[in-house]
Amino acid sequence: MIPVKGFSGQKVAVLGLGRSGLAAARALHAGKAEPVCWDDNPAARELAEAEGFVCTDLCRHGSFDDIATLIVSPGIPHLYPDPNPIVAAALEAGVPVDNDIGLFFRSFAGPEWNNYDSPPRVIAVTGSNGKSTTAALIHHILTEAGREAQLAGNIGRGVLDIDPGGDGSVVVLELSSYQTELARALTPDVAVFTNLSPDHLDRHAGMGGYFAAKRRLFAEGGPDRAVIGIDEKEGAFLAGQLAEGRADDRVIRVSVARKLTGPGWQVFARKGFLSEYRKGRQAGSIDLRGITGLPGAHNHQNACSAYAACRALGLAPRVIEDALHSYPGLPHRSQIIAEVGGITYVNDSKATNVDSALKALSAFKKVRWVCGGLEKEGGVAALNAATDQVVKAYVIGREAANFAMQLKADALVCTTMSEAVEQAMKDAQPGETVLLAPAAASFDQYDNFEQRGEDFVAEVRQRLLE
């Protein structure tokens, strides 16, 4: 646990008592603050009270009269589309609003660091797609290289649940836009921006607000090194803002769309080969084509970002290459679950938006595509760019008929995962891939994308055993 500093003897309100909220309450208590907790869900309050925390309805008049700060869980809106009433009350009372990420960055360093040969480092990863894989891959590479490393944030453990940093250790954080937009402290040593595509637009009032939330990690944090995917205009703009000139190697530019040249520091992938150039000379090269845990161009982008972040910490190219080959991949992200009778079965339930689904489809040929769910803003017409890869689509979700009507590919309305998997497996031929890449949120039928992916895996495995 990371005890929170700066609030000893003060009351700190905690709104939202899920994983991050409860961890924040524990860490505040460990730092001798007095947590005052609230969640609209009675079951969540019961869990907090069972740990000895006081739960007080923060909507009551005068609730913030003696509160030093309000800590808000990521899923609770504080500005768009409308601020939560409790957040609005805190702001009206002049109470600062923060989150667990802000508490972590203000509390992680300790006096014991003065005795370390090498202080702990923090790598923070954000972006629209691939940030979980990139963060997990960085953690895997560091661990395989013998470095003490912890994975936290939007993946792994809560940031305040991790152990204090040891001599030469590294914390790898995956940070969503919900986390970066509110944190009052953001000071990573290395910050990674994977890419940007439309997502969570209602929460951020459009693409400008969404990009601004991601950009805070770099503008507020001032990392020693920034790894920036520049294949979208926002990434190219961000890299340009951070660099003092063409040769400024504090910015490492990443691309999977083109070869990068110039006197700076670049990492790019073309035709399955990763290349690193620095000061106009090649410094490393890796053949990514045979790495089973990283299929497709989108995973090659993740590999480039992870490679660059680890190079920024001084790891050798060959050490990184060896670790890439042993990376098993993450569940629900281009996860190969079976290869039977010449047919490959892939679970990419994390492909919850159009851009991530397009990238998943581009990684395979002759796809029997299980898709659908709760559509996000902007519709799904852009998916038709991948029509050539799709043999047939099998559409699930309460909006399955409308989803299917927007596709140019041959589409079958199945509604349920069970029917979609049954039909796809019945139709599939050797050389084809049955791929779950929904291009939509899961909340119309499932609690989360993990549950949806687990259902797909269970349906496939059950039928393979029949």
Coordinates of C-alpha atoms in Angstrom, one line a residue:
M1 CA 0.0 0.0 0.0
I2 CA 1.1 3.6 -0.7
P3 CA 0.0 5.7 2.4
V4 CA -1.4 9.0 1.1
K5 CA 0.6 12.1 2.2
G6 CA -0.5 15.6 3.0
F7 CA -3.8 15.0 4.7
S8 CA -2.9 13.9 8.3
G9 CA -5.7 14.7 10.7
Q10 CA -8.0 16.0 7.9
K11 CA -11.2 14.7 6.6
V12 CA -11.1 13.6 3.0
A13 CA -14.3 12.6 1.1
V14 CA -14.3 9.5 -1.1
L15 CA -17.0 9.2 -3.7
G16 CA -17.5 5.8 -5.3
L17 CA -16.5 2.7 -3.4
G18 CA -15.4 0.3 -6.1
R19 CA -11.9 -1.0 -6.4
S20 CA -10.2 2.3 -6.7
G21 CA -12.4 4.1 -4.1
L22 CA -11.9 1.5 -1.4
A23 CA -8.1 1.4 -2.1
A24 CA -8.1 5.2 -1.8
A25 CA -9.9 5.1 1.5
R26 CA -7.5 2.5 2.9
A27 CA -4.4 4.5 1.7
L28 CA -5.9 7.7 3.2
H29 CA -6.4 6.0 6.5
A30 CA -2.8 4.6 6.4
G31 CA -1.6 8.2 5.9
K32 CA -3.6 9.3 9.1
A33 CA -6.4 11.1 7.2
E34 CA -10.0 10.5 8.1
P35 CA -11.9 9.1 5.1
V36 CA -15.6 10.1 4.7
C37 CA -17.1 7.7 2.2
W38 CA -20.2 7.5 0.0
D39 CA -21.6 5.4 -2.8
D40 CA -25.2 5.3 -4.1
N41 CA -25.0 1.5 -4.0
P42 CA -26.0 0.2 -0.5
A43 CA -24.0 -3.0 -1.1
A44 CA -20.8 -0.9 -1.7
R45 CA -21.4 1.1 1.4
E46 CA -21.9 -2.1 3.4
L47 CA -18.5 -3.4 2.3
A48 CA -16.8 -0.1 3.3
E49 CA -18.5 0.0 6.7
A50 CA -17.4 -3.6 7.2
E51 CA -13.9 -2.3 7.0
G52 CA -14.6 0.3 9.6
F53 CA -15.1 3.3 7.2
V54 CA -17.7 5.9 8.0
C55 CA -20.3 6.4 5.2
T56 CA -22.0 9.8 5.1
D57 CA -24.5 11.0 2.4
L58 CA -22.4 13.8 0.8
C59 CA -25.6 15.2 -0.8
R60 CA -26.7 16.7 2.5
H61 CA -26.4 20.4 3.1
G62 CA -23.1 21.3 4.8
S63 CA -21.4 18.0 4.0
F64 CA -18.3 19.7 2.7
D65 CA -17.9 22.3 5.5
D66 CA -15.0 20.4 7.1
I67 CA -13.7 18.4 4.0
A68 CA -10.2 19.0 2.7
T69 CA -10.5 17.2 -0.7
L70 CA -13.0 15.1 -2.6
I71 CA -11.6 11.9 -4.2
V72 CA -13.7 10.7 -7.1
S73 CA -13.7 7.3 -8.7
P74 CA -13.1 7.2 -12.5
G75 CA -16.6 6.3 -13.7
I76 CA -18.2 9.3 -12.0
P77 CA -18.6 12.4 -14.3
H78 CA -17.4 15.7 -13.0
L79 CA -18.0 18.0 -16.0
Y80 CA -19.6 16.4 -19.0
P81 CA -22.3 15.4 -19.9
D82 CA -23.3 16.7 -16.5
P83 CA -21.3 16.8 -13.2
N84 CA -22.4 14.4 -10.5
P85 CA -24.4 16.4 -7.9
I86 CA -21.9 15.6 -5.2
V87 CA -19.0 16.8 -7.3
A88 CA -20.9 19.9 -8.1
A89 CA -21.5 20.5 -4.4
A90 CA -17.8 20.1 -3.6
L91 CA -16.9 22.6 -6.3
E92 CA -19.5 25.0 -5.1
A93 CA -18.0 24.8 -1.6
G94 CA -14.5 25.4 -3.0
V95 CA -13.3 21.9 -2.1
P96 CA -10.6 20.6 -4.5
V97 CA -11.5 17.5 -6.5
D98 CA -8.9 14.7 -7.2
N99 CA -8.7 11.0 -7.9
D100 CA -6.5 8.1 -6.8
I101 CA -4.0 8.8 -9.6
G102 CA -3.4 12.2 -8.2
L103 CA -3.0 10.8 -4.7
F104 CA -0.5 8.2 -6.0
F105 CA 1.8 10.7 -7.7
R106 CA 1.9 13.0 -4.7
S107 CA 2.6 10.1 -2.3
F108 CA 4.8 7.6 -4.1
A109 CA 8.2 9.1 -3.3
G110 CA 9.6 8.6 0.1
P111 CA 12.7 9.6 2.2
E112 CA 14.1 6.1 1.8
W113 CA 14.7 6.9 -1.9
N114 CA 17.7 8.9 -0.8
N115 CA 19.5 5.7 0.1
Y116 CA 18.8 4.0 -3.3
D117 CA 21.4 3.6 -6.0
S118 CA 18.6 4.1 -8.5
P119 CA 15.2 5.7 -7.6
P120 CA 12.0 4.0 -8.6
R121 CA 10.6 5.0 -12.0
V122 CA 7.1 5.3 -13.3
I123 CA 6.0 4.6 -16.8
A124 CA 2.4 5.8 -17.6
V125 CA 0.6 4.6 -20.7
T126 CA -2.5 6.2 -22.2
G127 CA -4.3 6.3 -25.6
S128 CA -7.5 5.0 -27.2
N129 CA -6.5 1.4 -28.2
G130 CA -3.7 -0.9 -27.1
K131 CA -2.8 0.8 -23.9
S132 CA -3.6 -2.4 -21.8
T133 CA -1.5 -4.5 -24.1
T134 CA 1.3 -1.9 -24.2
A135 CA 1.4 -1.6 -20.4
A136 CA 1.3 -5.3 -19.8
L137 CA 4.0 -5.8 -22.5
I138 CA 6.3 -3.3 -20.8
H139 CA 5.8 -5.0 -17.5
H140 CA 6.5 -8.4 -19.0
I141 CA 9.7 -7.1 -20.7
L142 CA 11.0 -5.5 -17.4
T143 CA 10.2 -8.7 -15.4
E144 CA 11.9 -10.9 -18.0
A145 CA 14.9 -8.6 -17.9
G146 CA 15.2 -9.1 -14.1
R147 CA 13.8 -5.7 -13.1
E148 CA 11.4 -5.4 -10.2
A149 CA 8.2 -4.1 -11.7
Q150 CA 4.5 -3.6 -10.7
L151 CA 1.5 -3.2 -13.1
A152 CA -1.3 -1.0 -11.9
G153 CA -3.9 1.6 -12.7
N154 CA -6.6 0.6 -15.2
I155 CA -5.0 -2.8 -15.3
G156 CA -3.6 -5.0 -12.6
R157 CA -3.7 -3.6 -9.1
G158 CA -5.1 -0.2 -8.0
V159 CA -2.4 2.4 -7.9
L160 CA -2.6 2.8 -4.1
D161 CA -2.7 -0.9 -3.5
I162 CA 0.8 -1.5 -4.9
D163 CA 4.0 -1.9 -2.8
P164 CA 6.3 1.0 -2.1
G165 CA 9.0 1.4 -4.7
G166 CA 12.3 -0.5 -4.2
D167 CA 15.8 0.3 -5.4
G168 CA 15.7 0.4 -9.2
S169 CA 12.1 -0.7 -9.4
V170 CA 9.5 0.4 -12.0
V171 CA 5.8 1.0 -11.8
V172 CA 3.9 0.6 -15.1
L173 CA 0.5 2.4 -15.1
E174 CA -2.3 2.1 -17.7
L175 CA -4.3 5.3 -17.4
S176 CA -7.6 6.0 -19.1
S177 CA -8.9 9.4 -20.1
Y178 CA -11.2 9.3 -17.0
Q179 CA -8.1 9.0 -14.8
T180 CA -5.8 11.6 -16.6
E181 CA -8.5 14.3 -16.9
L182 CA -8.9 14.8 -13.2
A183 CA -5.6 13.9 -11.5
R184 CA -4.1 17.0 -9.8
A185 CA -0.6 15.4 -9.9
L186 CA 0.8 13.6 -13.0
T187 CA 4.6 13.1 -12.9
P188 CA 5.7 10.0 -14.7
D189 CA 9.3 9.5 -15.7
V190 CA 8.2 8.0 -19.1
A191 CA 4.8 8.7 -20.7
V192 CA 3.4 6.8 -23.6
F193 CA 0.6 7.9 -26.0
T194 CA -0.4 4.9 -28.2
N195 CA -3.0 6.4 -30.6
L196 CA -6.3 8.3 -30.6
S197 CA -9.7 7.4 -32.1
P198 CA -13.2 8.4 -31.1
D199 CA -14.3 7.0 -27.7
H200 CA -16.1 8.2 -24.6
L201 CA -17.1 11.4 -26.5
D202 CA -20.2 12.1 -24.4
R203 CA -17.9 12.1 -21.3
H204 CA -15.5 14.5 -22.8
A205 CA -17.9 16.6 -24.9
G206 CA -16.3 15.6 -28.2
M207 CA -12.9 14.7 -29.6
G208 CA -11.2 17.9 -28.5
G209 CA -12.1 17.2 -24.8
Y210 CA -11.1 13.6 -25.2
F211 CA -7.7 14.6 -26.6
A212 CA -7.2 17.2 -23.9
A213 CA -7.8 14.6 -21.2
K214 CA -5.0 12.4 -22.7
R215 CA -2.7 15.4 -23.3
R216 CA -2.7 16.3 -19.6
L217 CA -0.4 13.3 -18.9
F218 CA 2.3 15.1 -21.0
A219 CA 1.5 18.8 -20.5
E220 CA 1.0 18.6 -16.7
G221 CA 3.5 15.8 -16.0
G222 CA 6.6 16.9 -17.9
P223 CA 8.0 13.4 -18.3
D224 CA 11.7 12.9 -18.9
R225 CA 10.8 10.9 -22.0
A226 CA 7.6 10.8 -24.1
V227 CA 6.8 7.9 -26.5
I228 CA 4.3 9.3 -29.0
G229 CA 2.3 7.4 -31.6
I230 CA 2.2 9.8 -34.5
D231 CA -0.1 8.0 -37.0
E232 CA -3.0 10.3 -36.1
K233 CA -2.9 14.1 -36.3
E234 CA -3.3 14.5 -32.6
G235 CA -0.2 12.4 -31.9
A236 CA 1.8 14.3 -34.5
F237 CA 0.7 17.5 -32.9
L238 CA 1.5 16.3 -29.4
A239 CA 5.0 15.2 -30.4
G240 CA 5.6 18.6 -32.1
Q241 CA 4.5 20.4 -29.0
L242 CA 6.8 18.5 -26.7
A243 CA 10.0 18.5 -28.8
E244 CA 12.4 21.5 -28.8
G245 CA 13.6 20.6 -32.3
R246 CA 14.0 17.7 -34.8
A247 CA 16.9 16.2 -32.9
D248 CA 15.3 16.3 -29.4
D249 CA 15.5 12.7 -28.3
R250 CA 13.3 13.3 -25.2
V251 CA 10.5 12.5 -27.7
I252 CA 10.4 9.1 -29.2
R253 CA 8.1 9.0 -32.2
V254 CA 6.3 5.7 -33.1
S255 CA 4.6 4.7 -36.3
V256 CA 3.2 1.6 -38.0
A257 CA 2.1 3.6 -41.1
R258 CA 5.5 4.7 -42.5
K259 CA 9.2 4.7 -42.1
L260 CA 10.4 7.5 -39.9
T261 CA 13.5 9.5 -40.7
G262 CA 15.4 12.4 -39.2
P263 CA 17.9 13.2 -36.5
G264 CA 15.7 12.4 -33.6
W265 CA 14.6 9.1 -32.0
Q266 CA 12.1 6.9 -33.9
V267 CA 10.7 3.4 -33.6
F268 CA 8.5 2.1 -36.4
A269 CA 7.2 -1.2 -37.9
R270 CA 6.9 -2.0 -41.6
K271 CA 5.9 -5.3 -43.1
G272 CA 6.3 -7.0 -39.7
F273 CA 9.7 -5.6 -38.9
L274 CA 10.4 -3.2 -36.0
S275 CA 13.2 -0.7 -36.5
E276 CA 14.8 1.8 -34.2
Y277 CA 16.6 4.8 -35.5
R278 CA 18.5 7.3 -33.4
K279 CA 20.5 10.3 -34.7
G280 CA 20.0 9.0 -38.3
R281 CA 21.4 5.6 -37.6
Q282 CA 19.7 2.2 -37.0
A283 CA 20.0 1.1 -33.4
G284 CA 17.9 -2.0 -33.4
S285 CA 15.7 -4.3 -35.5
I286 CA 13.2 -7.1 -34.6
D287 CA 11.2 -9.5 -36.7
L288 CA 7.7 -9.4 -35.2
R289 CA 6.0 -11.8 -37.6
G290 CA 6.6 -14.9 -35.6
I291 CA 5.6 -13.5 -32.2
T292 CA 2.3 -15.3 -31.6
G293 CA 1.3 -13.1 -28.6
L294 CA 1.3 -10.0 -30.9
P295 CA -0.7 -10.7 -34.1
G296 CA -1.5 -7.9 -36.5
A297 CA -0.4 -4.3 -37.2
H298 CA -2.2 -2.9 -34.2
N299 CA -0.1 -5.2 -31.9
H300 CA 3.0 -4.2 -33.8
Q301 CA 2.2 -0.7 -32.8
N302 CA 1.9 -1.9 -29.2
A303 CA 5.3 -3.6 -29.5
C304 CA 6.9 -0.5 -30.9
S305 CA 5.6 1.6 -28.0
A306 CA 6.6 -0.9 -25.4
Y307 CA 10.1 -1.3 -27.0
A308 CA 10.6 2.5 -27.0
A309 CA 9.6 2.8 -23.4
C310 CA 12.0 0.1 -22.3
R311 CA 14.8 1.6 -24.4
A312 CA 14.1 4.8 -22.6
L313 CA 15.0 3.0 -19.4
G314 CA 18.2 1.7 -20.9
L315 CA 17.3 -1.9 -21.8
A316 CA 19.2 -3.5 -24.7
P317 CA 17.3 -4.3 -27.9
R318 CA 18.2 -8.0 -27.7
V319 CA 16.9 -8.2 -24.1
I320 CA 13.6 -6.7 -25.3
E321 CA 13.4 -9.0 -28.3
D322 CA 13.8 -12.1 -26.2
A323 CA 11.0 -10.9 -23.9
L324 CA 8.7 -10.2 -26.8
H325 CA 8.9 -13.8 -27.9
S326 CA 7.7 -15.1 -24.5
Y327 CA 4.8 -12.6 -24.1
P328 CA 1.6 -14.7 -23.8
G329 CA -0.8 -11.9 -24.7
L330 CA -3.8 -10.6 -22.6
P331 CA -7.2 -12.2 -22.3
H332 CA -9.8 -10.6 -24.6
R333 CA -7.2 -8.9 -26.8
S334 CA -6.5 -10.8 -29.9
Q335 CA -6.4 -13.9 -27.7
I336 CA -6.1 -17.1 -29.7
I337 CA -8.2 -19.6 -27.8
A338 CA -8.0 -22.6 -30.2
E339 CA -6.8 -23.8 -33.6
V340 CA -8.7 -26.9 -34.6
G341 CA -9.2 -28.4 -38.1
G342 CA -7.5 -25.4 -39.7
I343 CA -9.8 -22.9 -38.1
T344 CA -8.5 -20.3 -35.6
Y345 CA -10.7 -19.0 -32.8
V346 CA -9.9 -15.5 -31.5
N347 CA -11.3 -13.5 -28.6
D348 CA -11.0 -9.7 -29.0
S349 CA -13.8 -8.7 -26.8
K350 CA -11.8 -5.6 -25.8
A351 CA -12.4 -4.2 -29.3
T352 CA -15.2 -2.1 -28.0
N353 CA -15.0 0.7 -30.6
V354 CA -14.9 0.9 -34.4
D355 CA -11.2 1.6 -34.7
S356 CA -10.1 -1.2 -32.5
A357 CA -12.4 -3.7 -34.3
L358 CA -11.0 -2.6 -37.7
K359 CA -7.5 -3.3 -36.4
A360 CA -8.5 -6.7 -35.1
L361 CA -10.1 -7.5 -38.5
S362 CA -7.0 -6.4 -40.4
A363 CA -4.9 -8.9 -38.4
F364 CA -6.6 -11.9 -40.0
K365 CA -7.9 -13.1 -43.4
K366 CA -11.2 -14.8 -44.1
V367 CA -13.0 -13.9 -40.9
R368 CA -16.2 -15.2 -39.5
W369 CA -16.9 -12.1 -37.5
V370 CA -18.9 -12.1 -34.3
C371 CA -19.8 -8.5 -33.6
G372 CA -22.4 -6.1 -32.2
G373 CA -23.6 -4.8 -28.8
L374 CA -24.3 -1.3 -27.6
E375 CA -23.4 1.1 -30.3
K376 CA -21.2 4.1 -29.5
E377 CA -21.5 7.6 -30.9
G378 CA -20.8 7.8 -34.6
G379 CA -22.3 4.5 -35.7
V380 CA -20.5 1.6 -37.3
A381 CA -20.4 2.5 -41.0
A382 CA -16.6 2.9 -40.9
L383 CA -16.4 -0.9 -40.3
N384 CA -17.2 -1.4 -44.0
A385 CA -13.6 -0.6 -44.8
A386 CA -12.8 -4.1 -43.6
T387 CA -15.4 -5.9 -45.8
D388 CA -12.7 -7.7 -47.8
Q389 CA -11.6 -9.6 -44.8
V390 CA -15.1 -10.7 -43.7
V391 CA -16.6 -13.8 -45.1
K392 CA -19.7 -13.3 -42.9
A393 CA -20.8 -11.3 -39.9
Y394 CA -22.8 -12.8 -37.0
V395 CA -24.4 -10.0 -35.1
I396 CA -25.3 -10.1 -31.4
G397 CA -26.9 -7.6 -29.0
R398 CA -30.2 -5.9 -28.5
E399 CA -29.5 -3.6 -31.5
A400 CA -28.4 -6.5 -33.7
A401 CA -30.8 -5.8 -36.6
N402 CA -29.8 -2.1 -36.8
F403 CA -26.1 -3.0 -36.5
A404 CA -26.4 -5.6 -39.3
M405 CA -28.2 -3.2 -41.6
Q406 CA -25.2 -0.8 -41.5
L407 CA -22.8 -3.5 -42.7
K408 CA -22.0 -4.2 -46.4
A409 CA -20.7 -7.6 -45.5
D410 CA -23.1 -10.6 -45.5
A411 CA -24.6 -10.5 -42.0
L412 CA -26.8 -12.8 -40.0
V413 CA -28.7 -11.4 -37.0
C414 CA -28.1 -13.8 -34.2
T415 CA -28.8 -11.6 -31.1
T416 CA -27.2 -14.1 -28.6
M417 CA -23.6 -15.2 -28.3
S418 CA -24.7 -18.8 -28.2
E419 CA -26.4 -18.6 -31.6
A420 CA -23.6 -16.5 -33.2
V421 CA -20.9 -18.9 -32.2
E422 CA -23.0 -21.9 -33.2
Q423 CA -23.6 -20.5 -36.7
A424 CA -20.1 -19.2 -37.2
M425 CA -18.5 -22.6 -36.2
K426 CA -21.0 -24.5 -38.4
D427 CA -20.1 -22.3 -41.4
A428 CA -16.3 -22.0 -40.9
Q429 CA -13.9 -23.6 -43.3
P430 CA -10.2 -24.5 -42.9
G431 CA -8.1 -21.4 -43.3
E432 CA -10.7 -19.1 -41.8
T433 CA -10.8 -17.3 -38.4
V434 CA -13.8 -17.1 -36.1
L435 CA -13.2 -13.7 -34.5
L436 CA -15.1 -11.9 -31.7
A437 CA -14.4 -8.2 -32.3
P438 CA -17.7 -6.5 -31.2
A439 CA -17.0 -2.8 -32.2
A440 CA -19.5 -1.9 -29.5
A441 CA -19.9 -1.7 -25.7
S442 CA -21.1 -4.8 -23.8
F443 CA -23.6 -3.3 -21.4
D444 CA -26.7 -4.3 -23.3
Q445 CA -26.1 -7.9 -22.5
Y446 CA -23.1 -8.2 -20.2
D447 CA -21.6 -6.4 -17.2
N448 CA -18.3 -5.7 -18.9
F449 CA -16.2 -6.8 -21.9
E450 CA -14.5 -9.4 -19.9
Q451 CA -17.7 -11.2 -19.2
R452 CA -18.6 -11.0 -22.9
G453 CA -15.2 -12.5 -23.9
E454 CA -15.5 -15.3 -21.3
D455 CA -19.0 -16.2 -22.8
F456 CA -17.5 -16.4 -26.3
V457 CA -14.6 -18.6 -25.0
A458 CA -17.0 -20.9 -23.1
E459 CA -19.3 -21.3 -26.2
V460 CA -16.4 -22.1 -28.5
R461 CA -14.8 -24.6 -26.1
Q462 CA -18.1 -26.3 -25.3
R463 CA -18.8 -26.9 -29.0
L464 CA -15.2 -28.1 -29.7
L465 CA -15.7 -30.8 -27.0
E466 CA -19.1 -32.0 -28.5

